[in-house]
PDB file of C-alpha atoms and ligand atoms in Angstrom:
ATOM      1  CA  MET A 203      75.127 292.883 160.408  1.00  0.00           C
ATOM      2  CA  PHE A 204      74.675 289.207 161.190  1.00  0.00           C
ATOM      3  CA  ASP A 205      72.792 287.345 158.503  1.00  0.00           C
ATOM      4  CA  LEU A 206      70.939 284.102 159.160  1.00  0.00           C
ATOM      5  CA  SER A 207      72.321 282.766 155.867  1.00  0.00           C
ATOM      6  CA  GLN A 208      75.593 282.220 157.776  1.00  0.00           C
ATOM      7  CA  PHE A 209      73.970 279.089 159.189  1.00  0.00           C
ATOM      8  CA  SER A 210      73.367 277.700 155.706  1.00  0.00           C
ATOM      9  CA  LEU A 211      75.401 274.708 154.529  1.00  0.00           C
ATOM     10  CA  LYS A 212      74.329 275.119 150.911  1.00  0.00           C
ATOM     11  CA  GLY A 213      77.042 273.831 148.565  1.00  0.00           C
ATOM     12  CA  LYS A 214      79.109 272.344 151.408  1.00  0.00           C
ATOM     13  CA  VAL A 215      80.229 268.712 151.431  1.00  0.00           C
ATOM     14  CA  ALA A 216      80.083 266.899 154.769  1.00  0.00           C
ATOM     15  CA  ILE A 217      81.149 263.503 156.082  1.00  0.00           C
ATOM     16  CA  VAL A 218      79.258 262.180 159.112  1.00  0.00           C
ATOM     17  CA  THR A 219      80.767 259.050 160.613  1.00  0.00           C
ATOM     18  CA  GLY A 220      78.291 256.760 162.358  1.00  0.00           C
ATOM     19  CA  GLY A 221      75.637 258.509 160.277  1.00  0.00           C
ATOM     20  CA  SER A 222      73.300 255.527 160.018  1.00  0.00           C
ATOM     21  CA  ARG A 223      71.478 255.963 163.327  1.00  0.00           C
ATOM     22  CA  GLY A 224      71.297 257.866 166.594  1.00  0.00           C
ATOM     23  CA  ILE A 225      73.145 261.156 166.983  1.00  0.00           C
ATOM     24  CA  GLY A 226      75.029 260.819 163.677  1.00  0.00           C
ATOM     25  CA  GLN A 227      71.798 260.247 161.771  1.00  0.00           C
ATOM     26  CA  ALA A 228      70.189 263.320 163.383  1.00  0.00           C
ATOM     27  CA  ILE A 229      73.220 265.405 162.407  1.00  0.00           C
ATOM     28  CA  ALA A 230      73.164 264.012 158.857  1.00  0.00           C
ATOM     29  CA  TYR A 231      69.448 264.894 158.535  1.00  0.00           C
ATOM     30  CA  GLY A 232      70.173 268.362 159.945  1.00  0.00           C
ATOM     31  CA  PHE A 233      73.002 268.936 157.459  1.00  0.00           C
ATOM     32  CA  ALA A 234      70.772 267.714 154.628  1.00  0.00           C
ATOM     33  CA  LYS A 235      68.063 270.206 155.622  1.00  0.00           C
ATOM     34  CA  ALA A 236      70.686 272.977 155.842  1.00  0.00           C
ATOM     35  CA  GLY A 237      71.613 272.295 152.195  1.00  0.00           C
ATOM     36  CA  ALA A 238      74.797 270.201 152.413  1.00  0.00           C
ATOM     37  CA  LYS A 239      75.788 267.224 150.321  1.00  0.00           C
ATOM     38  CA  VAL A 240      76.395 264.476 152.864  1.00  0.00           C
ATOM     39  CA  ALA A 241      78.461 261.286 152.936  1.00  0.00           C
ATOM     40  CA  ILE A 242      77.424 258.927 155.720  1.00  0.00           C
ATOM     41  CA  THR A 243      79.617 256.086 156.869  1.00  0.00           C
ATOM     42  CA  SER A 244      79.265 253.179 159.314  1.00  0.00           C
ATOM     43  CA  ARG A 245      79.572 249.384 159.108  1.00  0.00           C
ATOM     44  CA  LYS A 246      76.068 248.123 158.232  1.00  0.00           C
ATOM     45  CA  VAL A 247      75.092 248.972 154.685  1.00  0.00           C
ATOM     46  CA  GLN A 248      71.327 248.362 155.173  1.00  0.00           C
ATOM     47  CA  ASP A 249      71.125 250.980 157.944  1.00  0.00           C
ATOM     48  CA  LEU A 250      73.089 253.429 155.815  1.00  0.00           C
ATOM     49  CA  GLU A 251      70.820 252.847 152.816  1.00  0.00           C
ATOM     50  CA  ALA A 252      67.677 253.372 154.920  1.00  0.00           C
ATOM     51  CA  THR A 253      69.037 256.678 156.248  1.00  0.00           C
ATOM     52  CA  ALA A 254      70.203 257.725 152.779  1.00  0.00           C
ATOM     53  CA  SER A 255      66.753 257.052 151.371  1.00  0.00           C
ATOM     54  CA  GLU A 256      65.187 259.474 153.927  1.00  0.00           C
ATOM     55  CA  MET A 257      67.808 262.075 153.035  1.00  0.00           C
ATOM     56  CA  THR A 258      67.245 261.707 149.306  1.00  0.00           C
ATOM     57  CA  GLY A 259      63.562 262.237 150.059  1.00  0.00           C
ATOM     58  CA  ILE A 260      64.322 265.744 151.343  1.00  0.00           C
ATOM     59  CA  GLY A 261      66.429 266.545 148.271  1.00  0.00           C
ATOM     60  CA  CYS A 262      69.874 265.769 149.646  1.00  0.00           C
ATOM     61  CA  ASP A 263      72.715 264.544 147.455  1.00  0.00           C
ATOM     62  CA  VAL A 264      73.876 261.680 149.678  1.00  0.00           C
ATOM     63  CA  LEU A 265      76.667 259.132 149.461  1.00  0.00           C
ATOM     64  CA  VAL A 266      76.810 255.891 151.433  1.00  0.00           C
ATOM     65  CA  VAL A 267      80.291 254.630 152.344  1.00  0.00           C
ATOM     66  CA  PRO A 268      80.286 251.422 154.408  1.00  0.00           C
ATOM     67  CA  ALA A 269      83.466 251.222 156.501  1.00  0.00           C
ATOM     68  CA  HIS A 270      84.848 249.973 159.799  1.00  0.00           C
ATOM     69  CA  LEU A 271      86.489 253.091 161.191  1.00  0.00           C
ATOM     70  CA  GLY A 272      88.328 251.163 163.879  1.00  0.00           C
ATOM     71  CA  LYS A 273      90.513 249.849 161.041  1.00  0.00           C
ATOM     72  CA  PHE A 274      93.218 252.312 160.066  1.00  0.00           C
ATOM     73  CA  GLU A 275      93.375 251.128 156.453  1.00  0.00           C
ATOM     74  CA  GLU A 276      89.676 251.952 155.854  1.00  0.00           C
ATOM     75  CA  ILE A 277      90.037 255.658 156.641  1.00  0.00           C
ATOM     76  CA  GLN A 278      91.811 256.845 153.493  1.00  0.00           C
ATOM     77  CA  ARG A 279      89.397 254.782 151.392  1.00  0.00           C
ATOM     78  CA  VAL A 280      86.442 256.689 152.877  1.00  0.00           C
ATOM     79  CA  VAL A 281      88.108 260.041 152.172  1.00  0.00           C
ATOM     80  CA  ASP A 282      89.045 259.038 148.605  1.00  0.00           C
ATOM     81  CA  THR A 283      85.504 257.765 147.908  1.00  0.00           C
ATOM     82  CA  VAL A 284      83.969 261.045 149.068  1.00  0.00           C
ATOM     83  CA  LEU A 285      86.448 263.079 147.001  1.00  0.00           C
ATOM     84  CA  GLU A 286      85.707 260.954 143.951  1.00  0.00           C
ATOM     85  CA  LYS A 287      81.966 261.639 144.243  1.00  0.00           C
ATOM     86  CA  PHE A 288      81.868 265.240 145.518  1.00  0.00           C
ATOM     87  CA  GLY A 289      85.350 266.638 144.686  1.00  0.00           C
ATOM     88  CA  ARG A 290      85.862 268.333 148.063  1.00  0.00           C
ATOM     89  CA  ILE A 291      85.243 268.002 151.818  1.00  0.00           C
ATOM     90  CA  ASP A 292      84.191 271.026 153.874  1.00  0.00           C
ATOM     91  CA  ILE A 293      82.895 269.397 157.056  1.00  0.00           C
ATOM     92  CA  LEU A 294      83.845 266.286 159.020  1.00  0.00           C
ATOM     93  CA  VAL A 295      81.824 265.022 161.972  1.00  0.00           C
ATOM     94  CA  ASN A 296      83.687 262.349 163.914  1.00  0.00           C
ATOM     95  CA  ASN A 297      80.627 260.842 165.533  1.00  0.00           C
ATOM     96  CA  ALA A 298      81.105 257.045 165.272  1.00  0.00           C
ATOM     97  CA  GLY A 299      81.884 255.705 168.711  1.00  0.00           C
ATOM     98  CA  ALA A 300      81.232 252.618 170.753  1.00  0.00           C
ATOM     99  CA  SER A 301      81.429 251.114 174.201  1.00  0.00           C
ATOM    100  CA  PRO A 302      80.666 247.471 173.476  1.00  0.00           C
ATOM    101  CA  ALA A 303      80.919 246.073 177.019  1.00  0.00           C
ATOM    102  CA  MET A 304      80.968 247.142 180.638  1.00  0.00           C
ATOM    103  CA  ALA A 305      83.876 245.988 182.770  1.00  0.00           C
ATOM    104  CA  SER A 306      85.560 247.111 185.959  1.00  0.00           C
ATOM    105  CA  VAL A 307      89.096 248.447 185.772  1.00  0.00           C
ATOM    106  CA  LEU A 308      90.211 245.132 187.299  1.00  0.00           C
ATOM    107  CA  GLU A 309      88.517 243.102 184.554  1.00  0.00           C
ATOM    108  CA  THR A 310      89.149 245.191 181.426  1.00  0.00           C
ATOM    109  CA  ASP A 311      91.307 243.280 178.962  1.00  0.00           C
ATOM    110  CA  GLU A 312      93.488 244.341 176.068  1.00  0.00           C
ATOM    111  CA  ARG A 313      90.884 243.342 173.468  1.00  0.00           C
ATOM    112  CA  LEU A 314      88.235 245.675 174.915  1.00  0.00           C
ATOM    113  CA  TRP A 315      90.809 248.465 175.223  1.00  0.00           C
ATOM    114  CA  ASP A 316      91.878 248.068 171.571  1.00  0.00           C
ATOM    115  CA  THR A 317      88.314 247.822 170.226  1.00  0.00           C
ATOM    116  CA  ILE A 318      87.274 251.060 171.912  1.00  0.00           C
ATOM    117  CA  MET A 319      90.489 252.990 171.413  1.00  0.00           C
ATOM    118  CA  ASN A 320      90.864 251.996 167.748  1.00  0.00           C
ATOM    119  CA  LEU A 321      87.470 253.501 166.918  1.00  0.00           C
ATOM    120  CA  ASN A 322      86.933 256.265 169.487  1.00  0.00           C
ATOM    121  CA  LEU A 323      90.447 257.695 169.528  1.00  0.00           C
ATOM    122  CA  LYS A 324      92.711 256.363 166.772  1.00  0.00           C
ATOM    123  CA  GLY A 325      89.895 256.512 164.216  1.00  0.00           C
ATOM    124  CA  VAL A 326      89.041 260.094 165.171  1.00  0.00           C
ATOM    125  CA  TYR A 327      92.680 261.193 165.039  1.00  0.00           C
ATOM    126  CA  PHE A 328      93.518 259.687 161.653  1.00  0.00           C
ATOM    127  CA  MET A 329      90.169 260.563 160.065  1.00  0.00           C
ATOM    128  CA  SER A 330      90.785 264.162 161.141  1.00  0.00           C
ATOM    129  CA  GLN A 331      94.309 264.020 159.752  1.00  0.00           C
ATOM    130  CA  ALA A 332      93.225 262.597 156.375  1.00  0.00           C
ATOM    131  CA  VAL A 333      90.409 265.137 155.979  1.00  0.00           C
ATOM    132  CA  ALA A 334      92.456 268.083 157.295  1.00  0.00           C
ATOM    133  CA  ARG A 335      95.037 267.431 154.563  1.00  0.00           C
ATOM    134  CA  VAL A 336      92.248 267.893 152.011  1.00  0.00           C
ATOM    135  CA  MET A 337      90.865 270.952 153.823  1.00  0.00           C
ATOM    136  CA  LYS A 338      94.290 272.590 153.947  1.00  0.00           C
ATOM    137  CA  LYS A 339      94.564 272.361 150.153  1.00  0.00           C
ATOM    138  CA  GLN A 340      91.044 273.788 149.826  1.00  0.00           C
ATOM    139  CA  GLY A 341      91.764 276.733 152.153  1.00  0.00           C
ATOM    140  CA  GLY A 342      89.717 275.693 155.196  1.00  0.00           C
ATOM    141  CA  GLY A 343      87.080 273.488 156.753  1.00  0.00           C
ATOM    142  CA  LYS A 344      85.261 272.393 159.877  1.00  0.00           C
ATOM    143  CA  ILE A 345      85.900 269.364 162.069  1.00  0.00           C
ATOM    144  CA  ILE A 346      83.425 268.451 164.791  1.00  0.00           C
ATOM    145  CA  ASN A 347      84.267 265.722 167.289  1.00  0.00           C
ATOM    146  CA  ILE A 348      81.578 264.040 169.327  1.00  0.00           C
ATOM    147  CA  ALA A 349      82.992 263.349 172.796  1.00  0.00           C
ATOM    148  CA  SER A 350      80.846 262.800 175.895  1.00  0.00           C
ATOM    149  CA  ILE A 351      80.292 264.088 179.402  1.00  0.00           C
ATOM    150  CA  ASP A 352      82.091 260.860 180.387  1.00  0.00           C
ATOM    151  CA  GLY A 353      85.198 262.625 179.088  1.00  0.00           C
ATOM    152  CA  PHE A 354      84.788 265.077 182.012  1.00  0.00           C
ATOM    153  CA  ASN A 355      83.439 262.757 184.664  1.00  0.00           C
ATOM    154  CA  PRO A 356      84.411 259.106 184.223  1.00  0.00           C
ATOM    155  CA  GLU A 357      81.558 256.660 184.444  1.00  0.00           C
ATOM    156  CA  PRO A 358      82.120 253.504 186.523  1.00  0.00           C
ATOM    157  CA  PHE A 359      82.582 250.278 184.523  1.00  0.00           C
ATOM    158  CA  VAL A 360      83.189 252.120 181.239  1.00  0.00           C
ATOM    159  CA  SER A 361      86.687 253.307 182.041  1.00  0.00           C
ATOM    160  CA  VAL A 362      88.159 252.844 178.564  1.00  0.00           C
ATOM    161  CA  TYR A 363      85.236 254.667 176.942  1.00  0.00           C
ATOM    162  CA  SER A 364      85.595 257.525 179.442  1.00  0.00           C
ATOM    163  CA  ILE A 365      89.343 257.740 178.832  1.00  0.00           C
ATOM    164  CA  SER A 366      88.779 257.701 175.058  1.00  0.00           C
ATOM    165  CA  LYS A 367      86.299 260.571 175.300  1.00  0.00           C
ATOM    166  CA  ALA A 368      88.697 262.627 177.440  1.00  0.00           C
ATOM    167  CA  GLY A 369      91.194 261.944 174.647  1.00  0.00           C
ATOM    168  CA  VAL A 370      88.745 263.133 171.980  1.00  0.00           C
ATOM    169  CA  ARG A 371      88.484 266.474 173.806  1.00  0.00           C
ATOM    170  CA  HIS A 372      92.261 266.761 173.560  1.00  0.00           C
ATOM    171  CA  ILE A 373      92.317 265.750 169.891  1.00  0.00           C
ATOM    172  CA  THR A 374      90.090 268.770 169.301  1.00  0.00           C
ATOM    173  CA  ARG A 375      92.415 271.096 171.188  1.00  0.00           C
ATOM    174  CA  THR A 376      95.602 269.873 169.503  1.00  0.00           C
ATOM    175  CA  PHE A 377      94.131 269.964 165.987  1.00  0.00           C
ATOM    176  CA  ALA A 378      92.477 273.343 166.630  1.00  0.00           C
ATOM    177  CA  MET A 379      95.776 274.936 167.650  1.00  0.00           C
ATOM    178  CA  GLU A 380      97.834 273.518 164.809  1.00  0.00           C
ATOM    179  CA  LEU A 381      95.229 274.110 162.122  1.00  0.00           C
ATOM    180  CA  ALA A 382      93.940 277.557 163.090  1.00  0.00           C
ATOM    181  CA  ARG A 383      96.197 279.228 160.515  1.00  0.00           C
ATOM    182  CA  GLU A 384      94.909 276.879 157.837  1.00  0.00           C
ATOM    183  CA  ASN A 385      91.393 278.253 158.475  1.00  0.00           C
ATOM    184  CA  ILE A 386      90.278 274.859 159.811  1.00  0.00           C
ATOM    185  CA  GLN A 387      88.067 275.124 162.889  1.00  0.00           C
ATOM    186  CA  VAL A 388      87.963 272.108 165.181  1.00  0.00           C
ATOM    187  CA  ASN A 389      85.425 271.824 167.988  1.00  0.00           C
ATOM    188  CA  THR A 390      83.836 269.280 170.311  1.00  0.00           C
ATOM    189  CA  ILE A 391      80.247 268.504 171.203  1.00  0.00           C
ATOM    190  CA  CYS A 392      79.898 266.666 174.523  1.00  0.00           C
ATOM    191  CA  PRO A 393      76.466 265.038 174.760  1.00  0.00           C
ATOM    192  CA  GLY A 394      74.936 263.863 178.005  1.00  0.00           C
ATOM    193  CA  PRO A 395      72.387 261.020 178.001  1.00  0.00           C
ATOM    194  CA  ILE A 396      70.699 260.879 174.589  1.00  0.00           C
ATOM    195  CA  SER A 397      68.088 258.335 173.564  1.00  0.00           C
ATOM    196  CA  THR A 398      69.867 256.092 171.043  1.00  0.00           C
ATOM    197  CA  LYS A 399      70.727 252.411 170.610  1.00  0.00           C
ATOM    198  CA  MET A 400      73.934 253.004 172.588  1.00  0.00           C
ATOM    199  CA  MET A 401      72.044 254.586 175.484  1.00  0.00           C
ATOM    200  CA  ASN A 402      69.263 252.016 175.440  1.00  0.00           C
ATOM    201  CA  SER A 403      71.778 249.152 175.509  1.00  0.00           C
ATOM    202  CA  HIS A 404      72.029 249.845 179.267  1.00  0.00           C
ATOM    203  CA  TRP A 405      68.604 248.225 179.673  1.00  0.00           C
ATOM    204  CA  ALA A 406      68.561 245.906 176.628  1.00  0.00           C
ATOM    205  CA  HIS A 407      69.158 242.775 178.738  1.00  0.00           C
ATOM    206  CA  LEU A 408      66.102 243.443 180.936  1.00  0.00           C
ATOM    207  CA  PRO A 409      62.445 242.497 180.358  1.00  0.00           C
ATOM    208  CA  PRO A 410      60.600 245.516 178.825  1.00  0.00           C
ATOM    209  CA  ASP A 411      58.700 246.441 182.029  1.00  0.00           C
ATOM    210  CA  GLU A 412      61.839 246.349 184.147  1.00  0.00           C
ATOM    211  CA  ALA A 413      63.780 248.309 181.504  1.00  0.00           C
ATOM    212  CA  LYS A 414      61.062 250.998 181.476  1.00  0.00           C
ATOM    213  CA  LYS A 415      61.083 251.171 185.301  1.00  0.00           C
ATOM    214  CA  GLN A 416      64.851 251.515 185.514  1.00  0.00           C
ATOM    215  CA  LYS A 417      64.879 254.152 182.784  1.00  0.00           C
ATOM    216  CA  GLU A 418      62.211 256.176 184.606  1.00  0.00           C
ATOM    217  CA  GLU A 419      64.156 255.880 187.851  1.00  0.00           C
ATOM    218  CA  MET A 420      67.264 257.180 186.121  1.00  0.00           C
ATOM    219  CA  CYS A 421      65.314 260.132 184.699  1.00  0.00           C
ATOM    220  CA  GLN A 422      64.183 261.106 188.196  1.00  0.00           C
ATOM    221  CA  HIS A 423      67.844 261.755 189.032  1.00  0.00           C
ATOM    222  CA  LEU A 424      68.452 263.993 186.009  1.00  0.00           C
ATOM    223  CA  PRO A 425      68.071 267.783 186.433  1.00  0.00           C
ATOM    224  CA  THR A 426      65.665 267.892 183.463  1.00  0.00           C
ATOM    225  CA  CYS A 427      63.963 264.600 184.496  1.00  0.00           C
ATOM    226  CA  ARG A 428      64.416 263.329 180.938  1.00  0.00           C
ATOM    227  CA  ILE A 429      66.916 261.873 178.485  1.00  0.00           C
ATOM    228  CA  GLY A 430      67.738 264.064 175.479  1.00  0.00           C
ATOM    229  CA  GLU A 431      66.810 263.309 171.866  1.00  0.00           C
ATOM    230  CA  PRO A 432      69.351 262.985 169.001  1.00  0.00           C
ATOM    231  CA  ASP A 433      67.757 266.011 167.278  1.00  0.00           C
ATOM    232  CA  GLU A 434      68.803 268.117 170.254  1.00  0.00           C
ATOM    233  CA  ILE A 435      72.444 267.692 169.198  1.00  0.00           C
ATOM    234  CA  ALA A 436      71.910 268.581 165.521  1.00  0.00           C
ATOM    235  CA  GLY A 437      71.533 272.357 165.941  1.00  0.00           C
ATOM    236  CA  ALA A 438      74.926 272.717 167.617  1.00  0.00           C
ATOM    237  CA  ALA A 439      76.499 270.632 164.854  1.00  0.00           C
ATOM    238  CA  ILE A 440      74.957 272.882 162.189  1.00  0.00           C
ATOM    239  CA  TYR A 441      76.336 275.944 163.974  1.00  0.00           C
ATOM    240  CA  LEU A 442      79.832 274.422 164.212  1.00  0.00           C
ATOM    241  CA  ALA A 443      79.699 273.330 160.547  1.00  0.00           C
ATOM    242  CA  SER A 444      78.595 276.743 159.307  1.00  0.00           C
ATOM    243  CA  GLU A 445      80.238 280.106 158.694  1.00  0.00           C
ATOM    244  CA  ALA A 446      78.516 281.388 161.829  1.00  0.00           C
ATOM    245  CA  SER A 447      81.259 279.603 163.820  1.00  0.00           C
ATOM    246  CA  ASN A 448      84.301 280.913 161.904  1.00  0.00           C
ATOM    247  CA  TYR A 449      85.902 282.325 165.091  1.00  0.00           C
ATOM    248  CA  THR A 450      84.944 279.317 167.219  1.00  0.00           C
ATOM    249  CA  THR A 451      87.761 276.807 167.407  1.00  0.00           C
ATOM    250  CA  GLY A 452      89.144 274.565 170.139  1.00  0.00           C
ATOM    251  CA  ALA A 453      85.805 274.958 171.925  1.00  0.00           C
ATOM    252  CA  GLU A 454      83.387 272.517 173.550  1.00  0.00           C
ATOM    253  CA  ILE A 455      79.622 272.606 173.613  1.00  0.00           C
ATOM    254  CA  VAL A 456      78.188 270.496 176.420  1.00  0.00           C
ATOM    255  CA  ILE A 457      74.610 269.388 175.680  1.00  0.00           C
ATOM    256  CA  ASP A 458      73.575 267.419 178.721  1.00  0.00           C
ATOM    257  CA  GLY A 459      70.481 268.986 180.275  1.00  0.00           C
ATOM    258  CA  ALA A 460      72.718 270.162 183.160  1.00  0.00           C
ATOM    259  CA  PHE A 461      73.722 266.557 183.964  1.00  0.00           C
ATOM    260  CA  LEU A 462      77.283 267.553 184.912  1.00  0.00           C
ATOM    261  CA  LEU A 463      76.041 270.387 187.142  1.00  0.00           C
ATOM    262  CA  GLY A 464      73.673 267.946 188.814  1.00  0.00           C
ATOM    263  CA  LEU A 465      76.651 265.830 189.910  1.00  0.00           C
ATOM    264  CA  HIS A 466      77.967 268.593 192.202  1.00  0.00           C
TER     265      HIS A 466
HETATM  266  N1  NAP B 941      73.744 258.306 173.289  1.00  0.00           N
HETATM  267  C1  NAP B 941      74.356 258.913 174.282  1.00  0.00           C
HETATM  268  O1  NAP B 941      73.820 259.026 175.389  1.00  0.00           O
HETATM  269  C2  NAP B 941      75.728 259.520 174.071  1.00  0.00           C
HETATM  270  C3  NAP B 941      76.229 260.315 175.090  1.00  0.00           C
HETATM  271  C4  NAP B 941      77.479 260.896 174.932  1.00  0.00           C
HETATM  272  C5  NAP B 941      78.208 260.684 173.780  1.00  0.00           C
HETATM  273  N2  NAP B 941      77.704 259.888 172.806  1.00  0.00           N
HETATM  274  C6  NAP B 941      78.534 259.696 171.607  1.00  0.00           C
HETATM  275  O2  NAP B 941      77.787 260.028 170.467  1.00  0.00           O
HETATM  276  C7  NAP B 941      78.257 259.258 169.358  1.00  0.00           C
HETATM  277  C8  NAP B 941      77.063 258.559 168.697  1.00  0.00           C
HETATM  278  O3  NAP B 941      76.483 257.716 169.665  1.00  0.00           O
HETATM  279  P1  NAP B 941      74.989 257.145 169.542  1.00  0.00           P
HETATM  280  O4  NAP B 941      74.427 257.161 170.889  1.00  0.00           O
HETATM  281  O5  NAP B 941      74.284 257.794 168.417  1.00  0.00           O
HETATM  282  O6  NAP B 941      75.361 255.621 169.200  1.00  0.00           O
HETATM  283  P2  NAP B 941      74.647 254.526 168.305  1.00  0.00           P
HETATM  284  O7  NAP B 941      73.202 254.721 168.234  1.00  0.00           O
HETATM  285  O8  NAP B 941      75.189 253.229 168.792  1.00  0.00           O
HETATM  286  O9  NAP B 941      75.262 254.842 166.846  1.00  0.00           O
HETATM  287  C9  NAP B 941      76.620 254.628 166.611  1.00  0.00           C
HETATM  288  C10 NAP B 941      76.921 254.826 165.139  1.00  0.00           C
HETATM  289  O10 NAP B 941      78.311 254.548 164.923  1.00  0.00           O
HETATM  290  C11 NAP B 941      78.432 253.476 163.976  1.00  0.00           C
HETATM  291  N3  NAP B 941      79.589 252.655 164.331  1.00  0.00           N
HETATM  292  C12 NAP B 941      79.759 251.907 165.435  1.00  0.00           C
HETATM  293  N4  NAP B 941      80.928 251.263 165.391  1.00  0.00           N
HETATM  294  C13 NAP B 941      81.516 251.609 164.207  1.00  0.00           C
HETATM  295  C14 NAP B 941      82.736 251.266 163.557  1.00  0.00           C
HETATM  296  N5  NAP B 941      83.597 250.402 164.125  1.00  0.00           N
HETATM  297  N6  NAP B 941      83.008 251.809 162.364  1.00  0.00           N
HETATM  298  C15 NAP B 941      82.138 252.662 161.780  1.00  0.00           C
HETATM  299  N7  NAP B 941      80.973 253.037 162.337  1.00  0.00           N
HETATM  300  C16 NAP B 941      80.671 252.508 163.532  1.00  0.00           C
HETATM  301  C17 NAP B 941      77.105 252.718 164.070  1.00  0.00           C
HETATM  302  O11 NAP B 941      76.785 251.978 162.905  1.00  0.00           O
HETATM  303  P3  NAP B 941      77.269 250.431 162.707  1.00  0.00           P
HETATM  304  O12 NAP B 941      76.996 249.717 163.973  1.00  0.00           O
HETATM  305  O13 NAP B 941      76.490 249.943 161.538  1.00  0.00           O
HETATM  306  O14 NAP B 941      78.745 250.513 162.394  1.00  0.00           O
HETATM  307  C18 NAP B 941      76.154 253.893 164.240  1.00  0.00           C
HETATM  308  O15 NAP B 941      75.929 254.522 163.000  1.00  0.00           O
HETATM  309  C19 NAP B 941      79.297 258.291 169.918  1.00  0.00           C
HETATM  310  O16 NAP B 941      80.587 258.798 169.703  1.00  0.00           O
HETATM  311  C20 NAP B 941      78.969 258.274 171.399  1.00  0.00           C
HETATM  312  O17 NAP B 941      80.107 257.949 172.168  1.00  0.00           O
HETATM  313  C21 NAP B 941      76.477 259.294 172.919  1.00  0.00           C
END
């Protein structure tokens, strides 16, 4: 009979990339509440420390690892640092992602392409590889990749981001197939619009009143008439990190308030 304890992450060690704010922070808090030891990584140490302090407050054993995950050479250092502190890695959430500028396909230059692809795609691939090598030795693990609905339906003026997120969906499928026999489950969460710094950057250049107006106008066009909250992604991540999902691999969970359906 199914037991709710299958959702527990007690005794598990997790890495959440981009864990200092937004969706990654909500997942890190969720993992902490589910009993995991959590390593959070991103570039700005102050943001990491602030998040870690909240997590310590709820009894979590937390490790802060500042790193630029768009730099290949930083990846193994993160993995080694986590192993040094916790001795194992059971869960990896590849959440760190960015789309630093909007540009048409006619204007996009190589620098923008490399910045986005190095983090969103290359970083996810090689982080997964480095952690999966550890998981294989341990006898299993869970990898969760945060893609986007833009990986289904490309968004105008963020072509490289959209392409990278389509690629993340395929990273999941390729790793899931090859690693199924190693008892490593690899899955994707595809968020729709979620209220974070990344989302709010759409309106950051506008005066506050105009930003509020444009945001409200956008919400009117959403099936749920609202933007989602980071916490609304955490539950799916806990499921995919837990034993409850042991037969779920190569799958995608779209959490978008029916945004994609609303496009048809
Ligand atoms: N918000 C949405 O509507 C939405 C929708 C679909 C998908 N997503 C995806 O969800 C994930 C999280 O997005 P979010 O909205 O929570 O974004 P966010 O608020 O901008 O947070 C991004 C996180 O990633 C870290 N990060 C950024 N660049 C990094 C780098 N080069 N190396 C290491 N860490 C880096 C950031 O910290 P530092 O800046 O300190 O490095 C931060 O912790 C992303 O993959 C995004 O594509 C978001």
